[in-house]
Short mmCIF file of C-alpha atoms (C1' of nucleotides) in Angstrom, two decimals:
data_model
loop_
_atom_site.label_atom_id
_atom_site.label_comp_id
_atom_site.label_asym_id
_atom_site.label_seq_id
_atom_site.Cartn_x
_atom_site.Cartn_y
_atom_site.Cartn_z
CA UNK A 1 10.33 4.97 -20.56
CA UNK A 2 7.97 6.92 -18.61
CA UNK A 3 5.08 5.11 -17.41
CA UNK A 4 4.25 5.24 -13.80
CA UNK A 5 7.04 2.98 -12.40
CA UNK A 6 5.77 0.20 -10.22
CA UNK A 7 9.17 -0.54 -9.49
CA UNK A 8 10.55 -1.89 -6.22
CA UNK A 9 9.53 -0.02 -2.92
CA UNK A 10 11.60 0.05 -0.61
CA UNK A 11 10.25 -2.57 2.45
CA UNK A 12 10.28 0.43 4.89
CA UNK A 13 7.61 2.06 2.68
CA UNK A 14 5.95 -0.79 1.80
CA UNK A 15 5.38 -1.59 5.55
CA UNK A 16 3.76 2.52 5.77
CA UNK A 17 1.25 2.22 3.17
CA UNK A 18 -1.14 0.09 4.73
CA UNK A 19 -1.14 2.25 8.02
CA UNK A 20 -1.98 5.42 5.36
CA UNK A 21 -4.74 3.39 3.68
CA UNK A 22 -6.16 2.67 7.34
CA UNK A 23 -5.91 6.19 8.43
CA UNK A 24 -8.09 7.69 4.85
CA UNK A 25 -10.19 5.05 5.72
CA UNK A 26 -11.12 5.32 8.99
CA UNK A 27 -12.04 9.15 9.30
CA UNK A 28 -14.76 9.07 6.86
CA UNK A 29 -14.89 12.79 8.18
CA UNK A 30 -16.39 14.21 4.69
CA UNK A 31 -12.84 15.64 4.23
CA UNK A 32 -11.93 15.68 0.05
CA UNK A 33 -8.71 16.01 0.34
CA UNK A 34 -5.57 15.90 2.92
CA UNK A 35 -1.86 16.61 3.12
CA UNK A 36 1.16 15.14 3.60
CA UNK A 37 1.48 17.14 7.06
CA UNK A 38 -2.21 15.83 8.25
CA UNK A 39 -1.30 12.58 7.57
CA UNK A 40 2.44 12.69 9.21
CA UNK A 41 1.10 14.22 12.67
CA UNK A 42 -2.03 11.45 12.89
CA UNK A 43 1.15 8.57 12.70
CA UNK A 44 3.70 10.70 14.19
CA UNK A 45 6.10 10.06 10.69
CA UNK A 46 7.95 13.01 8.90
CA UNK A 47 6.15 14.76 6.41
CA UNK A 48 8.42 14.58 3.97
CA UNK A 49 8.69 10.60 4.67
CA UNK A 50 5.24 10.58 3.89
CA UNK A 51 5.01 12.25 0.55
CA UNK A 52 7.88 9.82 -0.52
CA UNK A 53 6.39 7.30 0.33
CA UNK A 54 3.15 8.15 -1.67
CA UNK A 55 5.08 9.38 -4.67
CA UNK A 56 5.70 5.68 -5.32
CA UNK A 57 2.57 4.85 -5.50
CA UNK A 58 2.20 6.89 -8.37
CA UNK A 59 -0.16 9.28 -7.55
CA UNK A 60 0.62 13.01 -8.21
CA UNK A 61 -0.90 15.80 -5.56
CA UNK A 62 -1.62 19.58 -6.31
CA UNK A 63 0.74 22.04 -4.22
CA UNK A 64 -1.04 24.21 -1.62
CA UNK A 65 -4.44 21.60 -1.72
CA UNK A 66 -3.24 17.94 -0.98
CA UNK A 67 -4.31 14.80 -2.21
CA UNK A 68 -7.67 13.59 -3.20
CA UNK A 69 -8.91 11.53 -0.60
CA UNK A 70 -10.34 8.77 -2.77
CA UNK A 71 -8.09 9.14 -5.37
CA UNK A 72 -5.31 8.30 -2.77
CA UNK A 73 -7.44 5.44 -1.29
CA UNK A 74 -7.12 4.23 -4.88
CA UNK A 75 -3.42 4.35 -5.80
CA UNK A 76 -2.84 2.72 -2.44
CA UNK A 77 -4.87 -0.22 -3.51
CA UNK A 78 -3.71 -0.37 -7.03
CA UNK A 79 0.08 -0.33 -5.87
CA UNK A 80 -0.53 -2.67 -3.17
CA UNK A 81 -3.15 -5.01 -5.60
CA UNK A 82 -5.58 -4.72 -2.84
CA UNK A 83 -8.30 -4.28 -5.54
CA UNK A 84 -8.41 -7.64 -6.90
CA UNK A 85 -8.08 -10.38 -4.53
CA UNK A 86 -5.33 -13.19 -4.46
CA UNK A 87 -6.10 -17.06 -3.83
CA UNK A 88 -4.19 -17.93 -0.50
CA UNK A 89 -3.87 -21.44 0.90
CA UNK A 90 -3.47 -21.96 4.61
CA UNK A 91 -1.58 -24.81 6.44
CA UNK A 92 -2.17 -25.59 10.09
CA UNK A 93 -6.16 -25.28 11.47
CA UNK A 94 -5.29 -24.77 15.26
CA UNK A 95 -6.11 -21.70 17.09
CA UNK A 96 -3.79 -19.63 15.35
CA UNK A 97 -4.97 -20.78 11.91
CA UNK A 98 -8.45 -20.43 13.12
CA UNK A 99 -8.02 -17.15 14.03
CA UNK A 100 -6.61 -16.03 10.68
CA UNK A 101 -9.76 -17.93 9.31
CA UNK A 102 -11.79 -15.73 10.93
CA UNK A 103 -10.43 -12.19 10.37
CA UNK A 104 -12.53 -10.73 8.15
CA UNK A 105 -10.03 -8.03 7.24
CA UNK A 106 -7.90 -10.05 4.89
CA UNK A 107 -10.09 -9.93 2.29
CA UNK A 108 -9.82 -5.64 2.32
CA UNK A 109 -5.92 -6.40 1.48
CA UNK A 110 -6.87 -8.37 -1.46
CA UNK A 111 -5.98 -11.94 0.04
CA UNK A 112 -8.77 -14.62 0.07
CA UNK A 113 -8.13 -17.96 1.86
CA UNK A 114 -9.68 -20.30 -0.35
CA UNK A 115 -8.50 -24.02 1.46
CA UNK A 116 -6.84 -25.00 4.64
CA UNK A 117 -4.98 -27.69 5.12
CA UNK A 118 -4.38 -30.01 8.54
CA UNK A 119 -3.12 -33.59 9.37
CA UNK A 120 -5.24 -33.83 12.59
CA UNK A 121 -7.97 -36.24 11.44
CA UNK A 122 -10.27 -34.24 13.62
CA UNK A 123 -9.97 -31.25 11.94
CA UNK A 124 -9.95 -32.38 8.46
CA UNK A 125 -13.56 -32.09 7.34
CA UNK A 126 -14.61 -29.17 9.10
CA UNK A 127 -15.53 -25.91 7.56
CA UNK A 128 -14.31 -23.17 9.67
CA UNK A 129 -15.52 -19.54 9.17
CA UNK A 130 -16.40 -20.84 5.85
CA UNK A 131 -13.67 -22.34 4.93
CA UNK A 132 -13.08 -26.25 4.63
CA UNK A 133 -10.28 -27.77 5.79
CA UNK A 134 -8.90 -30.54 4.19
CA UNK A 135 -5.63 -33.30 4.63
CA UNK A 136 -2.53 -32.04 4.19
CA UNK A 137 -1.13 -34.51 1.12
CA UNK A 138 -4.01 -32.96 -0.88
CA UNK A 139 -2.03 -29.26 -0.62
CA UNK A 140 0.87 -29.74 -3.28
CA UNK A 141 -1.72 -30.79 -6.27
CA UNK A 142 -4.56 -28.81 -5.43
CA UNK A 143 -1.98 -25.76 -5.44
CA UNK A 144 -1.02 -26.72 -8.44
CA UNK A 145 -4.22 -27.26 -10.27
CA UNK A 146 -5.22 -24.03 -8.58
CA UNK A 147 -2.51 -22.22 -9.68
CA UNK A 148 -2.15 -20.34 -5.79
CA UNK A 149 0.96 -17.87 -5.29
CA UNK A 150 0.40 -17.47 -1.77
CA UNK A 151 0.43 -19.85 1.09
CA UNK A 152 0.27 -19.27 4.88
CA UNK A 153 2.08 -21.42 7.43
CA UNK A 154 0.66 -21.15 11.00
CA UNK A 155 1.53 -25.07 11.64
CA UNK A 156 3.86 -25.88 14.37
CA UNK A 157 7.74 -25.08 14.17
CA UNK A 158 8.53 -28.58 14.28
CA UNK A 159 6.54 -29.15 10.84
CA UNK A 160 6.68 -25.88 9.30
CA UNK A 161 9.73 -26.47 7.27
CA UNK A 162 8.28 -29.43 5.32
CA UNK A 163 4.86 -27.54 4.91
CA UNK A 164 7.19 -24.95 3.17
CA UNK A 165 8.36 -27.60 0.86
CA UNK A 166 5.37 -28.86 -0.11
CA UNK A 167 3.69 -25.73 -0.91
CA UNK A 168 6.89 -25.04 -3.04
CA UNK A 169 6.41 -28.13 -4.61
CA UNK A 170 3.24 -27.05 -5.57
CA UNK A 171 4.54 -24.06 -7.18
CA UNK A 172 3.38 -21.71 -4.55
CA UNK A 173 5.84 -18.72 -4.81
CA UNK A 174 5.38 -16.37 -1.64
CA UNK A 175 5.14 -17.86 2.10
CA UNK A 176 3.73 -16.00 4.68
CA UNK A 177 5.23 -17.74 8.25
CA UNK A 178 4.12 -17.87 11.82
CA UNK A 179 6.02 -20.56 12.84
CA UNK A 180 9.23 -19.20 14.76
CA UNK A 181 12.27 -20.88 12.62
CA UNK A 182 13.72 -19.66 9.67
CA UNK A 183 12.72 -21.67 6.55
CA UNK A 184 14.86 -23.11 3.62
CA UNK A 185 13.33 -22.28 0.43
CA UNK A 186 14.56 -21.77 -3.29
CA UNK A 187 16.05 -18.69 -4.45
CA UNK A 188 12.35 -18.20 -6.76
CA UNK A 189 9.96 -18.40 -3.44
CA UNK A 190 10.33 -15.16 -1.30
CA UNK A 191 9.33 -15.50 2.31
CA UNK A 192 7.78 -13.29 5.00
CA UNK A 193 8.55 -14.18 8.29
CA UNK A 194 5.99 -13.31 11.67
CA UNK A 195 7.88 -13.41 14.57
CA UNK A 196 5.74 -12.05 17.51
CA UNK A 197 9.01 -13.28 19.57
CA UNK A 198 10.97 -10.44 18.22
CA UNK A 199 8.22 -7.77 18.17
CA UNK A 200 7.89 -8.68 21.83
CA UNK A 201 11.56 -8.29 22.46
CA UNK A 202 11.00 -4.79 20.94
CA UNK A 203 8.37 -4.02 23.49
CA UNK A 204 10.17 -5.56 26.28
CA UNK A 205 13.70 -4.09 25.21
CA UNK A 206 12.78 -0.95 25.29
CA UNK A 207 10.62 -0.71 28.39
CA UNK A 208 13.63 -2.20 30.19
CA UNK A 209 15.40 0.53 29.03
CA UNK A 210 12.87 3.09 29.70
CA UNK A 211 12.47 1.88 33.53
CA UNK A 212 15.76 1.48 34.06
CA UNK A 213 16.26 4.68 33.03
CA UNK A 214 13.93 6.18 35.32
CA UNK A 215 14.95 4.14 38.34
CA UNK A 216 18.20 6.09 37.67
CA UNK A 217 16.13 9.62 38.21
CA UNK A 218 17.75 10.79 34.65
CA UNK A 219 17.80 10.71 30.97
CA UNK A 220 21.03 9.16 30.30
CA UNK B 1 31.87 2.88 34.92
CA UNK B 2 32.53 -0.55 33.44
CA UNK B 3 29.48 -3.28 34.06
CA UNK B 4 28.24 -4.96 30.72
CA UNK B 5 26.22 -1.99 29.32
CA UNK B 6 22.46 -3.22 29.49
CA UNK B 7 22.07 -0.06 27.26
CA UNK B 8 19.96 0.49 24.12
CA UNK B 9 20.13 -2.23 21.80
CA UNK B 10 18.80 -0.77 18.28
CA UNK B 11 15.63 -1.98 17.00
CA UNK B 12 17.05 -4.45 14.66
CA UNK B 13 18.78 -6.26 16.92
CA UNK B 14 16.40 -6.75 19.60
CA UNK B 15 14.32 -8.32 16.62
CA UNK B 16 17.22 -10.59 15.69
CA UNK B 17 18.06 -12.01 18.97
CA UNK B 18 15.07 -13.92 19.36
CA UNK B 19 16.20 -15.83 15.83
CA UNK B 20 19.09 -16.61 17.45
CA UNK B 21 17.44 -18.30 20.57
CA UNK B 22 15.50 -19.88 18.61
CA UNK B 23 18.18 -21.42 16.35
CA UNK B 24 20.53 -22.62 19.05
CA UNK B 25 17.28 -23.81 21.30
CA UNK B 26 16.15 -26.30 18.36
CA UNK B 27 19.32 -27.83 17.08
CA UNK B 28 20.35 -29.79 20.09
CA UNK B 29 22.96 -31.77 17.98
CA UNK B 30 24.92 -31.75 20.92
CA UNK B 31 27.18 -29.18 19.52
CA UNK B 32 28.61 -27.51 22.55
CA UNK B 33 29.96 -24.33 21.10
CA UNK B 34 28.88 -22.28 17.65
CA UNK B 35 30.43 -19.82 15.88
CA UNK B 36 28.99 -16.46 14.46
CA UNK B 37 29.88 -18.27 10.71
CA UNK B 38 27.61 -20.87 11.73
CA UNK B 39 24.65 -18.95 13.03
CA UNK B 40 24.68 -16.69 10.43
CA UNK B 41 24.65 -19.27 7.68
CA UNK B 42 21.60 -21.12 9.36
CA UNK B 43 19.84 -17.86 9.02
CA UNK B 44 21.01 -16.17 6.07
CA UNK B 45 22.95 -13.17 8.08
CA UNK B 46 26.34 -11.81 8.06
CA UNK B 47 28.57 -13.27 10.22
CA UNK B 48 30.02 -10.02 11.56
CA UNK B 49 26.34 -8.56 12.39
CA UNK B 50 25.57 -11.40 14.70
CA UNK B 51 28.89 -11.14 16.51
CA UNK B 52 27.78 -7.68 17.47
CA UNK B 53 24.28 -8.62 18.03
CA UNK B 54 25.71 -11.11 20.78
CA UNK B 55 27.97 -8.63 21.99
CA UNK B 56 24.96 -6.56 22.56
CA UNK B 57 23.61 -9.38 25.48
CA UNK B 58 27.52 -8.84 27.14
CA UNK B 59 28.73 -12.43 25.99
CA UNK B 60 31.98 -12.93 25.39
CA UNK B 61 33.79 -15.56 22.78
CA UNK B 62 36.44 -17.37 22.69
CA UNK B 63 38.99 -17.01 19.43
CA UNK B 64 39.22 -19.99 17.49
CA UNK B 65 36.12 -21.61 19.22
CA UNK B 66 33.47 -19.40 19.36
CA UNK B 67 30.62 -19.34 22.23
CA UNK B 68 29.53 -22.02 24.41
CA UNK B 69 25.99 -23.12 23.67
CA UNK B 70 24.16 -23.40 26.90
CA UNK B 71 25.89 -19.96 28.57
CA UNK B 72 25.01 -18.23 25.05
CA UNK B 73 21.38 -19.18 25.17
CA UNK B 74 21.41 -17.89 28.90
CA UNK B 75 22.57 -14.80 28.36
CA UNK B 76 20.26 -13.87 25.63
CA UNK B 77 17.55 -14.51 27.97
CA UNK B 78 19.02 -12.56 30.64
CA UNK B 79 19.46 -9.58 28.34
CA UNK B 80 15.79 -10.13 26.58
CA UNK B 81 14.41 -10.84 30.06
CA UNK B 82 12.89 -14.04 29.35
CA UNK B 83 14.30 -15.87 32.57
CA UNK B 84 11.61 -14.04 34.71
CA UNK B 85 7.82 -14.13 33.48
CA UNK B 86 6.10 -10.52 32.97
CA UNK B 87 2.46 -10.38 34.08
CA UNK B 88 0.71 -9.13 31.48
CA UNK B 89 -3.08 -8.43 30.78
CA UNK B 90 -4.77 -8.98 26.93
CA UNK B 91 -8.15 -6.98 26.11
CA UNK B 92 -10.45 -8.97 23.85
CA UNK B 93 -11.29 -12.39 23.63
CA UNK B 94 -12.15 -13.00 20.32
CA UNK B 95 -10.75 -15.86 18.03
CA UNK B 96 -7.43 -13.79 17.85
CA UNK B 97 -7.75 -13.11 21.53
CA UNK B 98 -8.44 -16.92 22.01
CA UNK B 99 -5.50 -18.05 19.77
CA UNK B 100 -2.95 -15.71 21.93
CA UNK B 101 -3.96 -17.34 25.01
CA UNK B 102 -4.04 -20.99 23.22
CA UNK B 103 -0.10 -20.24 22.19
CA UNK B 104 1.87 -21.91 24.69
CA UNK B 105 5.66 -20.44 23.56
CA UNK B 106 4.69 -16.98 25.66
CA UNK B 107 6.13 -18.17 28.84
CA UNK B 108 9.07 -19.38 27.17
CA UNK B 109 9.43 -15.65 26.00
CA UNK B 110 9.27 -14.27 29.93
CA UNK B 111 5.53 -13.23 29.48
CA UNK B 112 2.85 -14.58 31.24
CA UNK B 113 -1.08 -13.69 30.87
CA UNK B 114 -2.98 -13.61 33.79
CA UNK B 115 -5.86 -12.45 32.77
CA UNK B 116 -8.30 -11.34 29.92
CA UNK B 117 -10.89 -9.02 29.16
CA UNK B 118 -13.74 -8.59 27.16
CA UNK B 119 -17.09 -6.44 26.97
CA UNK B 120 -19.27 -9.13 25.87
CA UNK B 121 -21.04 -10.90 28.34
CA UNK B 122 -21.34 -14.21 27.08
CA UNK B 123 -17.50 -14.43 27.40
CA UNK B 124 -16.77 -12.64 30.43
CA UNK B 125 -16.83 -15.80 33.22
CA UNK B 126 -15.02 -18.21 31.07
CA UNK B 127 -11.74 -19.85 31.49
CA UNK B 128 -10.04 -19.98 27.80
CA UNK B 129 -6.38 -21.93 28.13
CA UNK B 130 -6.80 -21.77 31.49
CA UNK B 131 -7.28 -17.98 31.83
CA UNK B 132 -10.32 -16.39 32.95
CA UNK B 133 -12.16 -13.50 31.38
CA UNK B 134 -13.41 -11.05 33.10
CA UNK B 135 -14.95 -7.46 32.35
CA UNK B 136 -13.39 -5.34 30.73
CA UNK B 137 -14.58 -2.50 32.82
CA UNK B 138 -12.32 -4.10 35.87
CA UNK B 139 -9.19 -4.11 33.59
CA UNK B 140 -7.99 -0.68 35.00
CA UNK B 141 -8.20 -0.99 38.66
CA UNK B 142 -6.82 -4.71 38.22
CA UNK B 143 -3.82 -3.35 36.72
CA UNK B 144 -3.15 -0.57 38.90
CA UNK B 145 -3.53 -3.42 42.40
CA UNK B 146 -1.22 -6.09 40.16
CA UNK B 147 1.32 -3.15 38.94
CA UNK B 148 0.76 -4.86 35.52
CA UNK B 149 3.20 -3.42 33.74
CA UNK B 150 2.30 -5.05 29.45
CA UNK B 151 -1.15 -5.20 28.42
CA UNK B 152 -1.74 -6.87 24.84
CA UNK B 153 -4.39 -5.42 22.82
CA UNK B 154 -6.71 -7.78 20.61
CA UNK B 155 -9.78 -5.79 20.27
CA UNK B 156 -11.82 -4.40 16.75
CA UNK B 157 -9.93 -1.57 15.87
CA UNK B 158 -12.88 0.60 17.28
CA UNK B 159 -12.33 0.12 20.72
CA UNK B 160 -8.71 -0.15 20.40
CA UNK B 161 -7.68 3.65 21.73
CA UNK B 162 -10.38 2.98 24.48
CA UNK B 163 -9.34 0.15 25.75
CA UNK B 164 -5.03 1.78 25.29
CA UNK B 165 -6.69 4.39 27.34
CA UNK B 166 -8.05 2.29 30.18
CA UNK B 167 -4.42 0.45 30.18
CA UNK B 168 -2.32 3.64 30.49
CA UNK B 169 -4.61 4.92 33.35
CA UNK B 170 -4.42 1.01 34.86
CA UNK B 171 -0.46 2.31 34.63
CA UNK B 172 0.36 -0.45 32.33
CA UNK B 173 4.00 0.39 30.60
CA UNK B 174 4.02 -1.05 27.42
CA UNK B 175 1.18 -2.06 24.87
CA UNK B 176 1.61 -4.59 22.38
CA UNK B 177 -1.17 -4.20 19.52
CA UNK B 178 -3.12 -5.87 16.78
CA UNK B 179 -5.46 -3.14 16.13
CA UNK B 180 -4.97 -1.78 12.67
CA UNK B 181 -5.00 1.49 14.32
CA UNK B 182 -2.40 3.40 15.39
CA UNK B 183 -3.08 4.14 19.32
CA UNK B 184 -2.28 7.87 21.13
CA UNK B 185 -0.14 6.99 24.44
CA UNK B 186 1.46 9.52 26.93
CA UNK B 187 5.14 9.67 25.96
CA UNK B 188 6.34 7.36 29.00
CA UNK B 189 3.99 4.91 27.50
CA UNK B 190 5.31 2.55 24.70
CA UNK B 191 3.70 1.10 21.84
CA UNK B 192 4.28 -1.87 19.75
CA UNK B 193 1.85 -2.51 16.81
CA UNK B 194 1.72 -5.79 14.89
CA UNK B 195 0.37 -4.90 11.77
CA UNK B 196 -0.40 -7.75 9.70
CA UNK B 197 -1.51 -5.68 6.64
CA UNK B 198 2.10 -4.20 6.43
CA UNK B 199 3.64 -7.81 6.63
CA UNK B 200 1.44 -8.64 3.69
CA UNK B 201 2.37 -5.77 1.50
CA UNK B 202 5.68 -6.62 1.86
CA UNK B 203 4.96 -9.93 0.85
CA UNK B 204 2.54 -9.46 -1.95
CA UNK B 205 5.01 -6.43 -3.15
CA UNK B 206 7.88 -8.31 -3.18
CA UNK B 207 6.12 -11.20 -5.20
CA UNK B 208 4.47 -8.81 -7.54
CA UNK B 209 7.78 -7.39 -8.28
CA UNK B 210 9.25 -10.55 -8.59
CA UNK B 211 6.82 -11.88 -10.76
CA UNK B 212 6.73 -8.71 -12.92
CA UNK B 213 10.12 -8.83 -13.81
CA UNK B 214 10.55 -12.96 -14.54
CA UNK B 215 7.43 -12.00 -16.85
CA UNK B 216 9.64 -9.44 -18.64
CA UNK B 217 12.22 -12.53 -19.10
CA UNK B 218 14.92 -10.27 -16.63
CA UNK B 219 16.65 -9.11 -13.96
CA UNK B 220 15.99 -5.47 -14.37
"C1'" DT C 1 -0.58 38.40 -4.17
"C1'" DA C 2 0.95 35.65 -0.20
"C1'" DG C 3 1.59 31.42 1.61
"C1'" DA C 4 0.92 26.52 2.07
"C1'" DT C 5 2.08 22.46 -0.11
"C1'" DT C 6 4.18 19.47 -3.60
"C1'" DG C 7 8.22 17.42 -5.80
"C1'" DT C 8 13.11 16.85 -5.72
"C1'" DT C 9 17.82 17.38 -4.65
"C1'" DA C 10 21.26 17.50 -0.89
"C1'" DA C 11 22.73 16.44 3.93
"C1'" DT C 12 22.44 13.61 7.80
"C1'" DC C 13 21.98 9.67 10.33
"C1'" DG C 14 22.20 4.88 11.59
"C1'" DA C 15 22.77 0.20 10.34
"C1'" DT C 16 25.27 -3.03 7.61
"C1'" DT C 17 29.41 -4.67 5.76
"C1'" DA C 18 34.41 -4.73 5.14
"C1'" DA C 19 39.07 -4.67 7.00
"C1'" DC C 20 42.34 -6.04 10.29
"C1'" DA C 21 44.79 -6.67 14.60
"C1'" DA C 22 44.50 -9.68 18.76
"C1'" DT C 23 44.02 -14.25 20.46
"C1'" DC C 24 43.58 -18.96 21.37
"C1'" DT D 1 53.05 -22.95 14.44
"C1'" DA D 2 49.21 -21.98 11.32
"C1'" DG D 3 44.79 -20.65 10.90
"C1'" DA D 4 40.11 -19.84 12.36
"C1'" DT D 5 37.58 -16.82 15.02
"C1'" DT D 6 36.71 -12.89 18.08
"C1'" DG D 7 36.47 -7.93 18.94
"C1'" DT D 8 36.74 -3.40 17.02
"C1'" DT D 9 37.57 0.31 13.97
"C1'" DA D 10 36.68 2.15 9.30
"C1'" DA D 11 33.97 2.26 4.92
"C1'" DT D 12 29.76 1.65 2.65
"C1'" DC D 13 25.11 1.68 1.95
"C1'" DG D 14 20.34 2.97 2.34
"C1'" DA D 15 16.79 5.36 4.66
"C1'" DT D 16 15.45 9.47 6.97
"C1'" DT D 17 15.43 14.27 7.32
"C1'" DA D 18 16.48 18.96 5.80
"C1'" DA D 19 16.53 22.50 2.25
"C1'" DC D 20 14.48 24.83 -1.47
"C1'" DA D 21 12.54 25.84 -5.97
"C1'" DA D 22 8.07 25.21 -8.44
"C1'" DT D 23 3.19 25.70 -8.25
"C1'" DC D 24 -1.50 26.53 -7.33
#
DNA sequence: TAGATTGTTAATCGATTAACAATC
DNA sequence: TAGATTGTTAATCGATTAACAATC
């Protein structure tokens, strides 16, 4: 079989794509086409890394031109399924949730937050950036009669794990995490876990390094 | 030259360590030693990866027993840094902006925000969690009289490389992003970006592929 | 045509995993 | 002692990078 395979990208290349698509769009500069070089030097990648990683997406370029610009714009989206938008639930309406709410980006990656869900009395009610938020016992049926696949926990760590279970219960099937634990979920559900402690540790790891480093007058 | 090597730990282990702290920081079951088995059942790792993850932080075990809790948890702090706070500044005060300041868990990671920043006047005076925002257009010479060395960026993507720009020449260190852009930085600068659209592709690609091939009634 | 660029195969690199001796 | 666990060296695996023929 020879269809375009949308088999399984690897999760390094999955994590590129979206920092392509951001690039094409960004510099509307009238340019029709672009390379796999132009693109590595604007996010300091390898070249070939790049044209890898766009292979999978299907599209095919011309040798000594490039890629089409919009064409490109396109596979991205198709491979990603950025083109046709995906009913999200969201658990947990504090700031964090709120601020998700609001960013108007997710919608351009083909996710649409259509409920959120709280236990605070106080919160349950309100409409926030347009979307209502309603009690938390209402999430397992309503995913289910709504048939949602994705569901975002941004609920404290202390409840996150029974959120989890609930939205499994209700047949949601991907979980997108913010709370800092590591959740217990079938072997069906596949979860993606935020952890802004370990992206800090990144930053903080390696500037350690990079002053200590320096305080030592070398590059050791 | 034989002191515990604070060296390089590699990316992936710097972003498991915090998992770790986590993990022994929640289950106070009174357990007074763990062993790697253990903590790499509780989070779905190999047992001989988190040995050398720990050896990374200069702990040593004890055959038989394993690590003792409390001086385990200490000396991933040490070696993350997280027993002395960071100043750090954040650009934009927006509803992300708002919900990084709102999230109390920072200090517990060794980073502390002292102050914000924002362009627009009608937030520039206010105190949000306690912190007060000022203009943005005193975020350079602030840094430079504070020797802020992390700035956090939560700005539109537009202003993003501006507002890197005015950190690096504040002589802030390190940046930690949520632009969706990806920022130029003089090479003794260093970047981390959180890029929310890639953690979504991985999750929607993973599902999508999942889904795909349960439809196809295998495991191809 | 000459030369830049694609597509692909091979080599390298680094992280993960396996194997095993040392130890309590 | 027996056996679980650490610490470390070796093998495997996968991703990155290099090499190069095909093509416009």
């Amino acid at each position: 079989m020879k269809t375009t395979d949308q088999g399984a990208a690897s999760q390094p290349t999955l994590r590129r794509l979206p920092a392509y698509h951001a690039l094409l769009k960004g510099q509307d500069s009238g340019q029709e086409t672009v390379s796999c070089t132009q693109i590595a030097a604007a996010l300091h990648l390898d070249p070939t890394q790049v044209r890898k990683d766009l292979a999978a997406t299907g599209i095919v370029g011309r040798p000594r031109v490039g890629y089409r610009v919009p064409q490109l714009i396109g596979a991205i989206e198709g491979f990603l399924g950025w083109n046709n938008a995906t009913d999200a639930f969201l658990a947990g309406a504090g700031s964090l949730g709120s601020a998700l709410l609001g960013y108007r980006g997710f919608t351009e990656y083909g996710l649409s937050i259509v409920a959120a869900f709280d236990t605070d009395p106080a919160k349950v009610g309100a409409v926030v950036h347009g979307v209502r938020v309603l009690p938390l016992d209402k999430l397992r049926r309503l995913a289910g009669r709504m048939s949602i696949r994705i569901g975002i926990i941004a609920v404290p760590a202390a409840a996150a794990q029974s959120v989890a279970d609930l939205m499994v219960e209700g047949g949601i099937r991907g979980l997108w995490s913010f709370a800092p634990v590591t959740l217990e979920v079938p072997e069906h559900v596949i979860v993606e876990e935020e952890r802004l402690s370990s992206s800090l540790a990144v930053l903080s790891g390696k500037l350690r390094h990079r002053l200590r480093s320096e305080a030592q007058g070398g590059r050791p």
